[in-house]
mmCIF file of C-alpha atoms in Angstrom:
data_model
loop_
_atom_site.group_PDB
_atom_site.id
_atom_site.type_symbol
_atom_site.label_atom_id
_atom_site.label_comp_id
_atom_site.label_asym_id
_atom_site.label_seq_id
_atom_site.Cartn_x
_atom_site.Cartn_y
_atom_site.Cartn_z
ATOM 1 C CA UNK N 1 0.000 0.000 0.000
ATOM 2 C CA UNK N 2 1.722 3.477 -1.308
ATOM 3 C CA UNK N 3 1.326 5.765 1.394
ATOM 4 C CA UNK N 4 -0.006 9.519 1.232
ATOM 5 C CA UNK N 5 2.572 11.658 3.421
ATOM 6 C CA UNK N 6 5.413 12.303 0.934
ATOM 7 C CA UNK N 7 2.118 14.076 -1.212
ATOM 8 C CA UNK N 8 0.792 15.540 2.734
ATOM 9 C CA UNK N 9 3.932 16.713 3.401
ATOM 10 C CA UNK N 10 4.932 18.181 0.231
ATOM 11 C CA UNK N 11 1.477 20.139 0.300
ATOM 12 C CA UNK N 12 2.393 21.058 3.972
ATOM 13 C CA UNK N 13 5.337 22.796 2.798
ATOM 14 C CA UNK N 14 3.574 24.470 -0.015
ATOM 15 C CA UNK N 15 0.984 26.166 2.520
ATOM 16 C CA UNK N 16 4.175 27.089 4.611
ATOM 17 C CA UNK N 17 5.947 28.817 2.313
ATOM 18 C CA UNK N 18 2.902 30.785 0.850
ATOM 19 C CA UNK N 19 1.862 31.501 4.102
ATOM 20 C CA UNK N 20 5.292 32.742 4.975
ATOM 21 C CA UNK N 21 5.641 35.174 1.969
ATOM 22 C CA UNK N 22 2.652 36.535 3.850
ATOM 23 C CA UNK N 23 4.131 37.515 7.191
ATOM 24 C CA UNK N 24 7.271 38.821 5.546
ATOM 25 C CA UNK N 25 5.214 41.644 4.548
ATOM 26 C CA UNK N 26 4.239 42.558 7.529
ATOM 27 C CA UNK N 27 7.564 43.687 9.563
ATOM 28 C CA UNK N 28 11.002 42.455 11.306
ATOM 29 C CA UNK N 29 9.347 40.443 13.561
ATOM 30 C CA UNK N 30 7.065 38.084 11.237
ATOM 31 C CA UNK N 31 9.798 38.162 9.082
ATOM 32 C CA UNK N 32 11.910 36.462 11.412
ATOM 33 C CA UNK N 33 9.385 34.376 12.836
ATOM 34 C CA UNK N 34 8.359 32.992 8.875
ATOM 35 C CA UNK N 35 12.747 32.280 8.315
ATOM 36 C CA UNK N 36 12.351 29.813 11.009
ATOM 37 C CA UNK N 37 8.781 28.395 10.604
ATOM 38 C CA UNK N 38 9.942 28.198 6.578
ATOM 39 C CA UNK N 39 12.800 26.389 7.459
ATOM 40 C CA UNK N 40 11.071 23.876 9.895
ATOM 41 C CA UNK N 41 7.723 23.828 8.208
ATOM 42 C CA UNK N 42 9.745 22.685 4.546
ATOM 43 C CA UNK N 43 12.035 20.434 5.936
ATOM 44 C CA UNK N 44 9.562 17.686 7.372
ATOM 45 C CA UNK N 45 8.877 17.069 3.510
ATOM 46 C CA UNK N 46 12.000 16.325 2.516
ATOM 47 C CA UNK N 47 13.056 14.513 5.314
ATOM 48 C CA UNK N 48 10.072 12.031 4.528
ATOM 49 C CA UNK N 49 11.697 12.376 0.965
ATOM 50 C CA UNK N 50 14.890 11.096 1.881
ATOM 51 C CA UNK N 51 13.265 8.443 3.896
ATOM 52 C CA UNK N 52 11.603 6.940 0.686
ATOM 53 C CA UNK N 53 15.285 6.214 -0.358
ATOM 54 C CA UNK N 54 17.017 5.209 2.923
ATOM 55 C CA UNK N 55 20.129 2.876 3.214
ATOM 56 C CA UNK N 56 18.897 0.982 6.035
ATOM 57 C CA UNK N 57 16.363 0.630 8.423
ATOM 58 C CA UNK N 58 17.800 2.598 11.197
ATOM 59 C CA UNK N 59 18.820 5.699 8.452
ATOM 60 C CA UNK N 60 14.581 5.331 7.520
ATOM 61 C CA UNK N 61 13.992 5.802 11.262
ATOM 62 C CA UNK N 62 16.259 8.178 11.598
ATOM 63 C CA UNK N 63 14.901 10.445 8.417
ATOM 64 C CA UNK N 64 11.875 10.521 10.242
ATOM 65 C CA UNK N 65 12.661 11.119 13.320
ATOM 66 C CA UNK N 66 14.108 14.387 12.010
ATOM 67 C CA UNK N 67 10.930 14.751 9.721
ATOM 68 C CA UNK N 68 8.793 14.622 13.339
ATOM 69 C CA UNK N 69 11.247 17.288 15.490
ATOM 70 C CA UNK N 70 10.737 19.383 12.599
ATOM 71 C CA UNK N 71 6.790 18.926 12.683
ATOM 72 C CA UNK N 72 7.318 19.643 16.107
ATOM 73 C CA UNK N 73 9.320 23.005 15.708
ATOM 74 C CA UNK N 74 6.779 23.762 13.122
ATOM 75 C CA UNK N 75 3.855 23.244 15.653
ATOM 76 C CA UNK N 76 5.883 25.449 18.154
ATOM 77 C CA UNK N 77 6.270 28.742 15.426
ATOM 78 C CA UNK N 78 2.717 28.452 14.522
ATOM 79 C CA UNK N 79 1.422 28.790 18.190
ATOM 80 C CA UNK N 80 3.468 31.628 19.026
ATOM 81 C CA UNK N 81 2.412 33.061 16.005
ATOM 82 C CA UNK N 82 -1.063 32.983 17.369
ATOM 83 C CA UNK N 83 -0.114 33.453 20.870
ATOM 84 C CA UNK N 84 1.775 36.833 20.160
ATOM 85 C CA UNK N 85 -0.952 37.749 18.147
ATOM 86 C CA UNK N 86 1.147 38.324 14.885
ATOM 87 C CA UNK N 87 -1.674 36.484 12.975
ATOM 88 C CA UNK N 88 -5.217 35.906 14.253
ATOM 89 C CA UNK N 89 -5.667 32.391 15.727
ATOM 90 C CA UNK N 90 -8.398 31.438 13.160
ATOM 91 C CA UNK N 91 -5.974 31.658 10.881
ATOM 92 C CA UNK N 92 -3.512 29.330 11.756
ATOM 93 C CA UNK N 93 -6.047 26.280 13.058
ATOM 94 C CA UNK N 94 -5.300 24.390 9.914
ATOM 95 C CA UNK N 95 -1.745 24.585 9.461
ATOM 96 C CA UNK N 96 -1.693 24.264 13.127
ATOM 97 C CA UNK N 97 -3.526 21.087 12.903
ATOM 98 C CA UNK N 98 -2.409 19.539 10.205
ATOM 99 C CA UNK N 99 0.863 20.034 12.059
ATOM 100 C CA UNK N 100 -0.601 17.875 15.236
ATOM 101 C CA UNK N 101 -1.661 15.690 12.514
ATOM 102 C CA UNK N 102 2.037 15.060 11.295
ATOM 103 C CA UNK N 103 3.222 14.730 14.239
ATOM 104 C CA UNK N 104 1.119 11.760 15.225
ATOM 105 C CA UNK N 105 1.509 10.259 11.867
ATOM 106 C CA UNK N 106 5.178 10.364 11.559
ATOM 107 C CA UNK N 107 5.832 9.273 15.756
ATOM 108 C CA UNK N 108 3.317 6.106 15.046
ATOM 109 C CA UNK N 109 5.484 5.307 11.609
ATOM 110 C CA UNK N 110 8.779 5.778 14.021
ATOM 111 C CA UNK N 111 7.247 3.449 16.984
ATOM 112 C CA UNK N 112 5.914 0.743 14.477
ATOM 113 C CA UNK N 113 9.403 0.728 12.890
ATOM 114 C CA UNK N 114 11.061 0.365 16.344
ATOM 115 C CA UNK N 115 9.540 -3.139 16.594
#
């Protein structure tokens, strides 16, 4: 069975970056806030990437292991975001939770391949 996230990733990125071209217009502070959510929020995709061509087992753990801290970082930006009232909270729920979503996704893949 071909699984969805490299395509749910990818598309996570895609709303990142968009969204981040977004709060660099609006000052210093968004701007620095969207360098690191852009970093974090683009590199769970390509860590799930790299995964797909993995030398080993424990490098295909490892890939997304990396993929899930970035999720994680990811989840962190977007809720200070909100928090700091930057951008409205309605606007982030679905990045936000897609983000949750990720997380859980790629930690069950990483536990599962544990065994």
């Amino acid at each position: 069975m071909k699984s969805d996230l490299p395509d749910r990733t990818f598309a996570f990125a895609e709303r990142i970056v968009r969204f981040c071209m977004f709060l660099e217009q609006n000052g210093r502070v968004s701007t620095t806030l969207a360098t690191q959510l852009l970093r974090s929020g683009t590199s769970v995709g390509a860590n799930v990437e790299e995964a797909g061509a993995s030398e080993s087992r424990k490098d295909f753990i490892h890939k997304y292991a990396i993929a899930c801290k970035e999720a994680r970082e990811s989840h962190y930006w977007l809720r200070l975001l909100a928090v700091s009232e930057v951008v409205p909270k309605d606007r982030l729920e679905l990045l936000t939770s897609e983000a949750n979503e990720l997380i859980a996704i790629l930690t069950t893949i990483i536990k599962k391949s544990r065994e």
